[in-house]
Amino acid sequence: MKTILLTIGFAVFSIFGVMAQCPTSDLTIGSQAQLDNFKILYPNCTEFGHSITVDGPSITNLNGLSNLTKLYSLYLAYVDVTSLSALSNLVEVSNLGIAGCLSLTSLAGLEGLKRIEYGFMINESPIASLEPLSNVTFMGSLNLRASTLTNLHGLENVKEMMSLSLVSNPSLENIDAIDNVKFVDDRVLGEAYFRLELVQNDLLTDCSNEVVCHAALTDGAEYINWFVQGNGEGCTTKAQLKEMCIEALPVQLVNFEGMRLDNGNVQLTWATTSEVDSKSFEIQTGYNGRSWATIGKVNAQGQSGSTIQYTFTDKHPLNERNLYRLKMVDIDNTFTFSKIINVKNINVSEASIYPNPVTENVRIPGAELISSAKILDINGKEIYKSAGNPGSEISTKQLPAGVFILSLEKQDGSISRFKFVKK
């Protein structure tokens, strides 16, 4: 009996020990003593899934946060810190904001940071350089307001971004560092939102990069909200910016549309009015607007000053919504993307597959009604075929990372197809 009680007691202690590793809700820290106590009270807290707001001029260092490696949100407001060296263990954060920190001139200490999931903000703080962020590869959004930055050097390794806001940065001369950043369409079921603000950056004259031009060339799309005003000549109005972005394109695309055919296929059509050294159009489809795969390629005219029509047929579309975009490639292999279009099926299946993306097994909807199952690659090549009913799950361990099609034949002879992403 004593052994049983001791075992139960140890189990309870272990559970509460794990729970006490980190606070269980958001924190607002208003004094240096309170911040220092964080490390004392939670010495084993390294990954905190809530927000920390550090607010108050009496706070001069962040040493109490030095154990943190992952954090949902950190907001530094009007503190008197001069260094971020205490954050050197931080690898990933969803939101990071710095506002009114007048003694903070450097981001040194953030060199280990690799991913900022949602947003990075500097507001009225004299940060001199973004170079310490050189290891960040994904930044959901960038928001600079009343900063002293002259450029965005340090962000060259950022591959994807969902939103950009540059407002009242009087010294900002160029944004070349994010020329290769790709716009990420973060829509889930068509509800996402992309915001672009380029306002009152007096010295900024060239702002025609990938993220900015995505907004300019898809003006009017339901998920785009963008403002351009009061920057340097060439980037002062929406019209100027559109002109700069069009000049940078290998082709001038005048329309891109898709329609569902009676046989279930999706026909894509597009037209160009001008082509200079254009090479090809790669047709890409996306499961959720973030994971894209090339499903075909059409050679471009190359040189043309007249209207050229193009078509492509997707023979393996989704049952429900299908997102498409064109990757327009030049002869020197530079490229840009078209707007994203959504082609919906008029006969929407009530079933879905889960999980998606997939790591090990994909679950079969309505498995008891299925007579056979196939897995195809994005080009339609058969990768797997079941011998009769596949059961409730199919292993995907043998599949490489990418986009695949699950084709299910029901007992009544009807076929349903679903795209899924293998991680």
Coordinates of C-alpha atoms in Angstrom, one line a residue:
M1 CA 0.0 0.0 0.0
K2 CA 2.8 2.4 0.8
T3 CA 4.4 1.7 -2.5
I4 CA 1.1 2.5 -4.3
L5 CA 0.7 5.7 -2.4
L6 CA 4.3 6.7 -3.1
T7 CA 3.8 6.0 -6.8
I8 CA 0.6 8.1 -6.9
G9 CA 2.2 10.9 -5.0
F10 CA 5.2 10.9 -7.4
A11 CA 2.9 11.0 -10.4
V12 CA 0.9 13.9 -9.0
F13 CA 4.1 15.8 -8.2
S14 CA 5.4 15.1 -11.7
I15 CA 2.3 16.5 -13.3
F16 CA 2.3 19.7 -11.2
G17 CA 6.0 20.0 -11.8
V18 CA 5.5 20.0 -15.6
M19 CA 2.5 22.5 -15.3
A20 CA 4.7 24.8 -13.2
Q21 CA 7.5 25.0 -15.7
C22 CA 5.8 28.1 -17.4
P23 CA 2.9 30.4 -16.5
T24 CA -0.4 29.4 -17.9
S25 CA -1.6 32.7 -19.3
D26 CA -0.4 36.0 -20.8
L27 CA 2.0 38.1 -18.7
T28 CA 2.4 41.9 -18.3
I29 CA 5.6 42.8 -16.6
G30 CA 5.9 46.4 -15.3
S31 CA 9.0 46.4 -13.1
Q32 CA 12.6 45.1 -13.2
A33 CA 12.0 43.0 -10.0
Q34 CA 9.0 41.3 -11.7
L35 CA 11.0 40.5 -14.8
D36 CA 13.9 39.2 -12.7
N37 CA 11.5 36.9 -10.8
F38 CA 10.3 35.2 -14.0
K39 CA 13.6 33.2 -14.2
I40 CA 13.5 32.5 -10.5
L41 CA 9.9 31.3 -10.4
Y42 CA 10.1 29.4 -13.7
P43 CA 13.8 28.3 -14.1
N44 CA 12.8 25.4 -16.5
C45 CA 10.5 27.6 -18.7
T46 CA 12.1 27.5 -22.2
E47 CA 9.0 27.4 -24.4
F48 CA 6.2 29.7 -23.5
G49 CA 3.0 29.5 -25.5
H50 CA 1.5 32.9 -24.4
S51 CA 2.4 36.6 -24.6
I52 CA 4.8 38.6 -22.6
T53 CA 4.4 42.4 -22.5
V54 CA 7.3 44.2 -20.9
D55 CA 6.2 47.8 -20.2
G56 CA 7.8 50.5 -18.1
P57 CA 10.8 52.8 -18.0
S58 CA 12.2 51.2 -14.8
I59 CA 13.1 48.1 -16.8
T60 CA 16.8 48.2 -17.9
N61 CA 17.6 44.6 -18.8
L62 CA 15.9 41.5 -20.0
N63 CA 18.0 38.9 -18.1
G64 CA 15.0 37.3 -16.6
L65 CA 13.9 36.0 -20.0
S66 CA 17.3 34.5 -21.0
N67 CA 16.1 30.9 -20.8
L68 CA 13.4 31.3 -23.4
T69 CA 13.9 29.6 -26.8
K70 CA 10.4 29.7 -28.2
L71 CA 7.7 32.3 -27.4
Y72 CA 4.3 33.2 -28.7
S73 CA 4.6 37.0 -28.4
L74 CA 7.1 39.4 -26.9
Y75 CA 6.2 43.1 -26.8
L76 CA 8.7 45.7 -25.4
A77 CA 7.1 49.0 -24.8
Y78 CA 8.9 52.1 -23.5
V79 CA 11.5 50.2 -21.6
D80 CA 15.0 51.6 -21.0
V81 CA 16.9 48.5 -22.1
T82 CA 20.1 49.1 -24.2
S83 CA 20.7 45.5 -25.2
L84 CA 18.7 42.4 -26.4
S85 CA 21.6 40.0 -25.5
A86 CA 19.5 38.3 -22.9
L87 CA 17.3 36.9 -25.8
S88 CA 20.2 35.1 -27.5
N89 CA 18.6 31.7 -26.9
L90 CA 15.4 32.7 -28.8
V91 CA 14.9 30.7 -31.9
E92 CA 11.2 31.2 -32.8
V93 CA 8.6 33.7 -31.9
S94 CA 5.1 34.4 -33.4
N95 CA 5.1 38.1 -32.7
L96 CA 7.9 40.4 -31.8
G97 CA 7.3 44.1 -31.2
I98 CA 9.6 47.0 -30.1
A99 CA 7.9 50.4 -29.4
G100 CA 9.2 53.6 -27.8
C101 CA 12.5 52.0 -26.6
L102 CA 14.6 55.1 -27.1
S103 CA 17.8 53.7 -25.6
L104 CA 17.8 50.6 -27.8
T105 CA 19.9 51.1 -31.0
S106 CA 20.8 47.5 -31.9
L107 CA 19.0 44.1 -32.4
A108 CA 22.2 42.3 -31.4
G109 CA 21.2 39.2 -29.4
L110 CA 18.6 38.1 -31.9
E111 CA 21.1 36.3 -34.2
G112 CA 19.7 32.9 -33.3
L113 CA 16.1 33.8 -34.3
K114 CA 15.0 31.8 -37.4
R115 CA 11.3 32.3 -37.7
I116 CA 8.8 35.1 -36.9
E117 CA 5.5 33.4 -37.6
Y118 CA 3.1 36.4 -37.7
G119 CA 4.7 39.8 -37.2
F120 CA 7.8 41.9 -36.5
M121 CA 7.4 45.5 -35.5
I122 CA 9.7 48.5 -34.8
N123 CA 7.9 51.7 -33.7
E124 CA 9.6 54.9 -32.7
S125 CA 12.8 53.1 -31.6
P126 CA 16.3 54.1 -33.0
I127 CA 17.3 50.7 -34.2
A128 CA 20.3 51.2 -36.6
S129 CA 20.2 47.9 -38.5
L130 CA 18.3 44.7 -39.1
E131 CA 21.5 42.7 -39.7
P132 CA 21.1 40.6 -36.6
L133 CA 18.0 39.1 -38.2
S134 CA 20.0 37.5 -41.0
N135 CA 19.1 33.9 -40.0
V136 CA 15.3 34.6 -40.2
T137 CA 13.8 32.7 -43.2
F138 CA 10.1 33.4 -42.6
M139 CA 8.5 36.6 -41.4
G140 CA 4.8 36.8 -41.5
S141 CA 4.7 40.6 -41.6
L142 CA 7.1 43.5 -41.3
N143 CA 5.9 46.7 -39.7
L144 CA 8.3 49.7 -39.5
R145 CA 6.9 53.0 -38.2
A146 CA 9.0 56.1 -37.5
S147 CA 12.2 54.1 -37.5
T148 CA 15.7 55.5 -38.3
L149 CA 16.6 52.6 -40.7
T150 CA 18.0 53.5 -44.1
N151 CA 17.6 50.0 -45.6
L152 CA 16.3 46.5 -44.8
H153 CA 19.7 44.8 -45.0
G154 CA 19.6 41.7 -42.8
L155 CA 16.4 40.3 -44.3
E156 CA 18.0 38.8 -47.4
N157 CA 17.3 35.3 -46.2
V158 CA 13.6 35.9 -45.6
K159 CA 11.9 33.7 -48.2
E160 CA 8.2 34.4 -47.6
M161 CA 6.0 37.2 -46.2
M162 CA 2.3 37.8 -45.9
S163 CA 2.1 41.6 -45.1
L164 CA 4.3 44.7 -45.3
S165 CA 3.8 48.0 -43.6
L166 CA 6.4 50.8 -44.0
V167 CA 5.1 54.1 -42.6
S168 CA 6.9 57.4 -41.8
N169 CA 10.4 56.2 -42.1
P170 CA 12.2 59.4 -43.1
S171 CA 15.6 57.8 -43.7
L172 CA 14.5 54.7 -45.5
E173 CA 16.2 54.8 -49.0
N174 CA 15.7 51.3 -50.4
I175 CA 14.1 47.9 -49.7
D176 CA 16.3 45.9 -52.0
A177 CA 17.0 43.4 -49.2
I178 CA 13.5 41.9 -49.7
D179 CA 13.6 41.8 -53.5
N180 CA 13.5 38.0 -53.5
V181 CA 10.8 37.6 -50.9
K182 CA 7.7 35.8 -52.1
F183 CA 4.2 36.7 -51.2
V184 CA 2.5 33.9 -49.2
D185 CA -1.3 33.7 -49.7
D186 CA -2.4 32.7 -46.2
R187 CA -6.0 32.3 -47.1
V188 CA -7.8 29.4 -45.5
L189 CA -11.1 28.8 -47.3
G190 CA -10.7 32.2 -48.9
E191 CA -10.8 34.3 -45.7
A192 CA -7.2 35.5 -45.4
Y193 CA -6.1 39.1 -45.9
F194 CA -3.0 40.8 -47.3
R195 CA -2.2 44.4 -46.3
L196 CA 0.4 46.6 -47.9
E197 CA 1.2 50.1 -46.6
L198 CA 3.9 52.3 -48.2
V199 CA 3.3 55.8 -46.7
Q200 CA 5.5 58.8 -46.1
N201 CA 8.9 57.3 -46.7
D202 CA 10.4 60.4 -48.2
L203 CA 13.6 58.9 -49.7
L204 CA 12.1 55.7 -51.0
T205 CA 11.9 55.9 -54.8
D206 CA 12.1 52.2 -55.9
C207 CA 9.7 49.8 -54.3
S208 CA 8.9 47.4 -57.1
N209 CA 9.8 44.0 -55.5
E210 CA 7.9 40.7 -55.4
V211 CA 5.7 41.4 -52.3
V212 CA 4.8 44.9 -53.4
C213 CA 4.2 44.0 -57.0
H214 CA 1.9 41.2 -56.0
A215 CA -0.4 43.8 -54.4
A216 CA 0.0 46.2 -57.4
L217 CA -0.8 43.6 -60.0
T218 CA -3.7 42.0 -58.2
D219 CA -5.4 45.3 -57.3
G220 CA -9.0 44.7 -56.7
A221 CA -8.7 41.2 -55.4
E222 CA -10.9 40.6 -52.4
Y223 CA -8.0 39.8 -50.1
I224 CA -5.8 42.7 -51.0
N225 CA -5.8 46.0 -49.1
W226 CA -3.0 48.4 -50.0
F227 CA -2.0 52.0 -49.7
V228 CA 0.7 54.0 -51.4
Q229 CA 1.2 57.6 -50.6
G230 CA 3.8 60.3 -50.0
N231 CA 7.0 58.3 -50.8
G232 CA 9.8 59.4 -53.1
E233 CA 9.2 60.0 -56.8
G234 CA 8.4 56.7 -58.6
C235 CA 6.7 55.3 -55.5
T236 CA 4.3 58.1 -54.7
T237 CA 1.0 56.7 -56.1
K238 CA -0.6 53.4 -56.9
A239 CA -0.5 54.2 -60.7
Q240 CA 3.3 54.8 -60.5
L241 CA 3.9 51.6 -58.7
K242 CA 1.8 49.6 -61.1
E243 CA 3.7 51.0 -64.0
M244 CA 7.1 50.1 -62.4
C245 CA 5.8 46.5 -61.7
I246 CA 4.5 46.0 -65.2
E247 CA 7.8 47.1 -66.7
A248 CA 9.6 44.5 -64.5
L249 CA 7.4 41.6 -65.9
P250 CA 8.6 39.3 -68.7
V251 CA 5.1 39.4 -70.0
Q252 CA 2.0 41.7 -69.7
L253 CA -0.8 39.4 -68.5
V254 CA -4.2 40.8 -69.3
N255 CA -6.4 38.0 -67.9
F256 CA -6.1 34.7 -66.1
E257 CA -9.3 32.6 -65.6
G258 CA -10.4 29.1 -64.9
M259 CA -13.6 27.1 -65.4
R260 CA -14.9 23.7 -64.4
L261 CA -15.7 21.5 -67.4
D262 CA -18.6 19.0 -67.6
N263 CA -16.1 16.1 -67.4
G264 CA -14.8 17.5 -64.0
N265 CA -11.6 18.8 -65.4
V266 CA -10.5 22.5 -64.9
Q267 CA -9.6 24.6 -68.0
L268 CA -7.3 27.5 -67.4
T269 CA -7.0 30.3 -69.9
W270 CA -4.8 33.4 -70.0
A271 CA -3.6 36.0 -72.5
T272 CA -0.7 38.4 -72.9
T273 CA -0.5 41.6 -74.8
S274 CA 3.3 41.9 -74.7
E275 CA 6.2 39.5 -74.2
V276 CA 9.9 40.4 -74.1
D277 CA 12.3 37.5 -73.7
S278 CA 9.7 35.3 -72.0
K279 CA 10.4 31.6 -71.7
S280 CA 7.5 29.7 -70.2
F281 CA 4.5 29.6 -68.0
E282 CA 4.5 27.1 -65.2
I283 CA 1.0 26.2 -63.9
Q284 CA 0.9 25.8 -60.2
T285 CA -1.8 24.6 -57.9
G286 CA -2.0 25.0 -54.1
Y287 CA -3.8 23.0 -51.5
N288 CA -4.1 26.0 -49.1
G289 CA -2.4 28.9 -50.8
R290 CA 1.0 28.1 -49.1
S291 CA 2.0 24.7 -50.4
W292 CA 2.3 25.0 -54.2
A293 CA 3.2 22.4 -56.8
T294 CA 3.8 22.7 -60.6
I295 CA 1.3 20.6 -62.5
G296 CA 2.3 21.6 -66.0
K297 CA 4.3 24.0 -68.3
V298 CA 3.4 25.9 -71.4
N299 CA 6.1 27.4 -73.6
A300 CA 5.7 31.2 -74.1
Q301 CA 5.8 33.0 -77.4
G302 CA 9.1 34.8 -76.4
Q303 CA 8.8 38.0 -78.3
S304 CA 5.4 39.5 -79.1
G305 CA 3.6 42.8 -79.2
S306 CA 0.2 41.4 -79.9
T307 CA -2.4 39.4 -77.9
I308 CA -1.5 35.8 -77.5
Q309 CA -4.0 33.3 -76.0
Y310 CA -2.9 30.3 -73.8
T311 CA -4.8 27.3 -72.3
F312 CA -4.0 24.4 -69.9
T313 CA -6.3 21.6 -68.6
D314 CA -6.0 20.2 -65.0
K315 CA -7.2 16.6 -65.3
H316 CA -6.9 16.0 -61.5
P317 CA -8.6 18.9 -59.8
L318 CA -9.9 18.9 -56.2
N319 CA -13.4 18.0 -55.4
E320 CA -14.0 21.4 -53.8
R321 CA -11.9 24.6 -54.3
N322 CA -8.8 24.8 -56.5
L323 CA -6.2 27.6 -56.2
Y324 CA -4.1 28.3 -59.3
R325 CA -1.3 30.7 -60.2
L326 CA 1.1 31.1 -63.1
K327 CA 4.9 31.3 -62.6
M328 CA 6.0 33.5 -65.5
V329 CA 9.6 32.7 -66.4
D330 CA 12.0 34.8 -68.4
I331 CA 14.9 33.4 -70.6
D332 CA 17.4 34.3 -67.9
N333 CA 15.2 32.3 -65.4
T334 CA 14.0 35.3 -63.5
F335 CA 10.3 34.9 -62.8
T336 CA 7.2 36.4 -61.2
F337 CA 3.8 35.1 -60.2
S338 CA 0.4 35.9 -61.5
K339 CA -2.6 36.6 -59.3
I340 CA -4.2 33.6 -57.6
I341 CA -7.5 32.3 -58.9
N342 CA -10.0 30.0 -57.2
V343 CA -12.0 27.6 -59.3
K344 CA -14.8 25.9 -57.3
N345 CA -16.7 22.7 -58.0
I346 CA -20.4 23.1 -58.3
N347 CA -20.8 19.5 -56.8
V348 CA -19.0 19.9 -53.5
S349 CA -18.2 16.7 -51.6
E350 CA -19.2 16.7 -48.0
A351 CA -16.2 14.5 -47.1
S352 CA -12.6 15.5 -46.5
I353 CA -9.4 13.8 -45.7
Y354 CA -7.6 14.2 -42.4
P355 CA -4.9 15.1 -41.5
N356 CA -3.8 17.5 -44.2
P357 CA -0.8 18.0 -44.4
V358 CA 0.0 14.4 -43.8
T359 CA 3.1 12.9 -42.0
E360 CA 2.5 9.2 -41.6
N361 CA -1.1 8.1 -42.5
V362 CA -4.0 9.6 -44.4
R363 CA -7.5 8.7 -43.1
I364 CA -10.1 7.6 -45.7
P365 CA -13.5 9.4 -45.5
G366 CA -16.4 7.0 -45.7
A367 CA -14.0 4.0 -45.8
E368 CA -16.8 1.5 -45.6
L369 CA -18.2 2.7 -49.0
I370 CA -14.9 2.6 -50.8
S371 CA -14.1 -0.3 -53.2
S372 CA -10.5 0.8 -54.1
A373 CA -8.0 3.7 -53.6
K374 CA -5.1 5.2 -55.5
I375 CA -2.5 7.7 -54.7
L376 CA -1.2 9.7 -57.7
D377 CA 1.6 12.3 -58.0
I378 CA 0.7 15.7 -59.2
N379 CA 1.3 14.7 -62.8
G380 CA -1.2 11.8 -62.5
K381 CA 1.4 9.0 -62.2
E382 CA 0.1 6.1 -60.0
I383 CA 2.1 5.7 -56.8
Y384 CA -0.1 3.3 -54.9
K385 CA -3.2 1.2 -55.5
S386 CA -5.1 -0.8 -52.9
A387 CA -6.2 -4.4 -53.4
G388 CA -9.8 -3.8 -52.7
N389 CA -11.1 -1.7 -49.8
P390 CA -8.1 0.2 -48.3
G391 CA -9.4 0.3 -44.8
S392 CA -9.6 3.5 -42.7
E393 CA -6.0 4.6 -43.3
I394 CA -3.3 4.4 -45.9
S395 CA 0.4 4.8 -44.9
T396 CA 2.2 7.6 -46.6
K397 CA 5.6 7.0 -45.0
Q398 CA 7.1 5.9 -48.3
L399 CA 6.1 9.1 -50.0
P400 CA 8.5 12.0 -50.4
A401 CA 7.5 15.5 -49.4
G402 CA 5.1 17.1 -51.9
V403 CA 1.5 17.4 -53.2
F404 CA -0.4 14.2 -54.1
I405 CA -3.9 13.1 -55.2
L406 CA -6.0 10.6 -53.3
S407 CA -8.4 9.0 -55.7
L408 CA -11.3 7.0 -54.1
E409 CA -13.6 4.7 -56.1
K410 CA -16.9 4.1 -54.3
Q411 CA -18.9 0.9 -54.5
D412 CA -21.4 2.7 -56.8
G413 CA -18.7 3.4 -59.3
S414 CA -18.3 7.2 -58.6
I415 CA -14.8 8.6 -58.0
S416 CA -13.8 11.4 -55.6
R417 CA -10.4 13.0 -55.7
F418 CA -8.6 15.0 -52.9
K419 CA -5.3 16.7 -53.0
F420 CA -3.1 16.4 -49.9
V421 CA 0.3 17.6 -48.8
K422 CA 3.0 15.1 -47.6
K423 CA 5.4 16.8 -45.1

